[in-house]
Amino acid sequence: MANKVKAVLIGGTGYGGSEILRRLLFHPHVEVVRITSVDNIGKKVGDVHFNLAGLSELTFQELPPVQAVAGADVAFLAMPHKATAKVVMDILDSGVRIVDLSGDFRLEDAAAYAKYYGAEHPAPHLLTTKAFTYGLPELNREAIRKARYIASPGCFATTITLGLMPLARAGLLSGAIHTVAATGSSGSGANPQITTHHPLRAANLRTYKPLEHQHVPEILQTLRAAGAHAQTSLEFVPVSAPLPRGIFATSFVDVPAATTPEQLTQAWKDTYANEPFIRIISGGRQPEVVGVAGSNYVEVGFTLGPVTGATRRVVCFSALDNLVKGGAGQSIQSFNVMMGWDERLTLAEPGLWP
């Protein structure tokens, strides 16, 4: 244990916190030394996260941020936006590495944060100076290697961006994007609400925040960094789906009429040929949640439509687990990269089938 990296988890009672612990408790180079929370104080990990019963003697503690990170090498922050920014400001000078799962440090534009998150950012200079590295390894792997502070991407942002990134890389993403993405109920958090209450969720489909979801500016910022035209726009409609885990995104984009299936196939191969967690789906099926639920893997694919005037329609599909690659798993993947380890550590196993 003496040579292991000491990790603290701040905000450990949610589903994201549970997934971080499920991975870090078995990480060969990490010792989880402390877990803090604002509820379930004094309870053991397994008393809150039943799947972890008997695997750790750690209990949830309520501590000021500076005390929470005392003696730690890295802090994973699994708290809501707005609350997280205040914690970061308290611990930024402590020397601890930070992996943040909230949306507080993903954007570079403080005005966009205020518009989509409904509050002025308490430390806008940390956005404009890019103090946090955006933790999408498929785009920023080299920057993550050098980072001390990581802003882990949002679940919808990861799903939609990875579905479209081959077009951005190929210079084919220059106009309007129209996306519909369905998400599982665990994305709404561990505390029950009317929209996640089982009798109202299990046999229902409903949209929420149509055209104004907070991940819109994050997606556009990331796609432009990958090569999309500056004028690229996004209309996004999220859908609440009757499944616990997973996101399935369908994105519609127009490309020049001369675009061929072979050209797109090569674009997908060029983008993801060496990515350990990306699966390009072909051969008669399209991406689906059941192939990735419970894992850090992502399925991506596309269909190219017929020529209509000067354009053809490309429909891009992507699927992942919102708690793993869309949340905790990706944060650990970036952490592994930051530390110079194999990024697949504790993440390589497939999901369950069925």
XYZ file of C-alpha atoms in Angstrom, residues 4-183:
180
model
C 0.209 3.195 -4.161
C -1.381 6.451 -5.233
C -3.682 7.662 -2.468
C -7.110 8.633 -3.773
C -9.979 10.412 -2.078
C -13.532 10.454 -3.397
C -15.535 13.578 -2.603
C -19.240 12.911 -3.098
C -19.334 9.158 -2.828
C -22.966 8.150 -2.251
C -24.319 8.677 -5.774
C -24.319 6.237 -8.675
C -21.224 7.870 -10.127
C -19.426 7.526 -6.821
C -20.430 3.888 -6.603
C -19.041 3.193 -10.064
C -15.756 4.948 -9.232
C -15.387 2.808 -6.126
C -16.273 -0.385 -7.998
C -13.247 0.279 -10.193
C -10.755 1.961 -7.858
C -11.111 -0.581 -5.058
C -9.523 -3.109 -7.429
C -7.042 -0.787 -9.119
C -3.527 -2.241 -8.785
C -1.878 1.175 -8.297
C -4.475 2.957 -6.140
C -5.501 2.959 -2.505
C -8.792 4.696 -1.719
C -8.072 6.381 1.602
C -11.159 8.509 2.217
C -14.734 8.985 1.019
C -16.728 12.079 1.868
C -20.376 12.932 1.476
C -23.150 15.122 2.851
C -25.393 12.164 3.682
C -25.115 8.592 5.005
C -22.373 9.820 7.329
C -20.755 7.010 9.306
C -22.157 4.241 7.121
C -19.863 1.729 5.456
C -19.583 1.684 1.683
C -21.497 -1.588 1.420
C -24.391 -0.237 3.499
C -25.090 2.323 0.770
C -23.797 0.599 -2.373
C -25.016 -2.951 -1.857
C -22.857 -4.417 -4.641
C -19.744 -3.344 -2.687
C -20.733 -4.978 0.616
C -17.747 -6.538 2.365
C -15.224 -5.053 -0.055
C -14.168 -2.020 1.983
C -14.151 -0.926 5.608
C -14.227 2.746 4.625
C -17.110 4.859 5.886
C -18.626 8.049 4.520
C -17.285 11.127 6.290
C -18.360 14.754 6.317
C -15.215 16.869 6.076
C -14.205 20.309 4.812
C -12.557 19.993 1.382
C -9.047 20.815 2.595
C -9.257 18.101 5.275
C -10.771 15.684 2.778
C -7.728 15.858 0.484
C -5.094 15.960 3.238
C -2.387 13.420 2.433
C -4.048 12.374 -0.844
C -2.440 12.348 -4.286
C -5.647 12.622 -6.309
C -9.207 13.708 -5.611
C -12.143 12.412 -7.638
C -15.053 14.856 -7.404
C -18.477 13.272 -7.951
C -20.776 16.123 -7.010
C -23.344 18.309 -8.793
C -22.250 21.338 -10.774
C -22.082 24.633 -8.870
C -21.222 22.793 -5.635
C -18.110 21.328 -7.254
C -16.626 24.663 -8.306
C -16.583 25.852 -4.707
C -14.773 22.693 -3.574
C -12.219 23.060 -6.367
C -11.454 26.621 -5.304
C -10.784 25.353 -1.773
C -8.376 22.570 -2.799
C -6.693 24.009 -5.880
C -3.612 25.100 -3.918
C -3.283 21.832 -1.995
C -1.121 20.138 -4.629
C -3.587 17.302 -5.125
C -4.455 16.176 -8.635
C -8.142 16.638 -9.476
C -10.486 14.580 -11.631
C -13.841 16.363 -11.765
C -16.978 14.632 -13.033
C -19.215 17.716 -12.903
C -19.787 20.244 -15.663
C -18.138 23.107 -13.825
C -14.824 23.148 -15.711
C -15.600 21.671 -19.109
C -16.436 24.891 -20.927
C -14.002 27.613 -21.997
C -16.695 30.307 -22.205
C -18.000 31.651 -18.894
C -20.996 33.240 -20.655
C -22.025 29.862 -22.058
C -21.724 28.371 -18.569
C -23.994 31.075 -17.133
C -26.558 30.539 -19.903
C -26.752 26.758 -19.772
C -26.054 26.102 -16.080
C -28.182 28.942 -14.758
C -25.549 30.680 -12.625
C -22.459 32.823 -12.968
C -19.288 30.777 -12.678
C -17.503 31.508 -9.369
C -14.038 31.280 -10.964
C -14.338 32.246 -14.649
C -10.572 32.697 -14.954
C -10.172 28.942 -14.537
C -12.283 28.508 -17.690
C -10.613 31.118 -19.853
C -7.119 29.959 -18.876
C -8.043 26.316 -19.524
C -6.805 25.274 -16.107
C -8.631 21.951 -16.559
C -7.912 19.591 -19.440
C -10.988 18.144 -21.110
C -10.841 14.433 -20.333
C -11.835 12.800 -23.620
C -8.872 10.496 -24.358
C -9.946 9.887 -27.960
C -9.360 13.596 -28.603
C -7.003 14.885 -25.896
C -4.821 11.944 -24.920
C -1.509 13.824 -25.192
C -2.814 16.823 -23.246
C -4.216 14.517 -20.554
C -0.776 12.935 -20.103
C 0.557 16.344 -19.023
C -2.473 17.448 -16.995
C -2.952 17.826 -13.254
C -6.608 18.822 -13.411
C -9.127 16.969 -15.559
C -12.687 17.965 -16.419
C -14.325 14.668 -17.323
C -16.897 14.970 -20.143
C -20.647 14.718 -19.743
C -22.513 11.543 -20.654
C -24.523 12.971 -23.565
C -21.497 14.966 -24.710
C -19.339 11.847 -24.838
C -21.946 9.804 -26.692
C -22.799 12.416 -29.300
C -19.232 13.636 -29.828
C -17.839 10.147 -30.371
C -20.637 9.430 -32.834
C -19.753 12.510 -34.900
C -16.008 12.879 -34.447
C -15.049 10.951 -37.619
C -16.969 13.512 -39.671
C -15.232 16.359 -37.848
C -11.801 14.799 -38.377
C -12.547 14.322 -42.088
C -13.643 17.933 -42.550
C -17.227 16.909 -43.284
C -18.910 18.562 -40.302
C -19.793 22.088 -41.315
C -23.537 22.644 -41.025
C -26.472 21.824 -38.813
C -26.492 18.724 -36.621
C -29.808 17.326 -35.420
C -29.568 14.800 -32.586
C -32.006 12.751 -30.536
C -30.483 10.781 -27.664
C -32.214 8.517 -25.146
C -30.740 8.011 -21.677
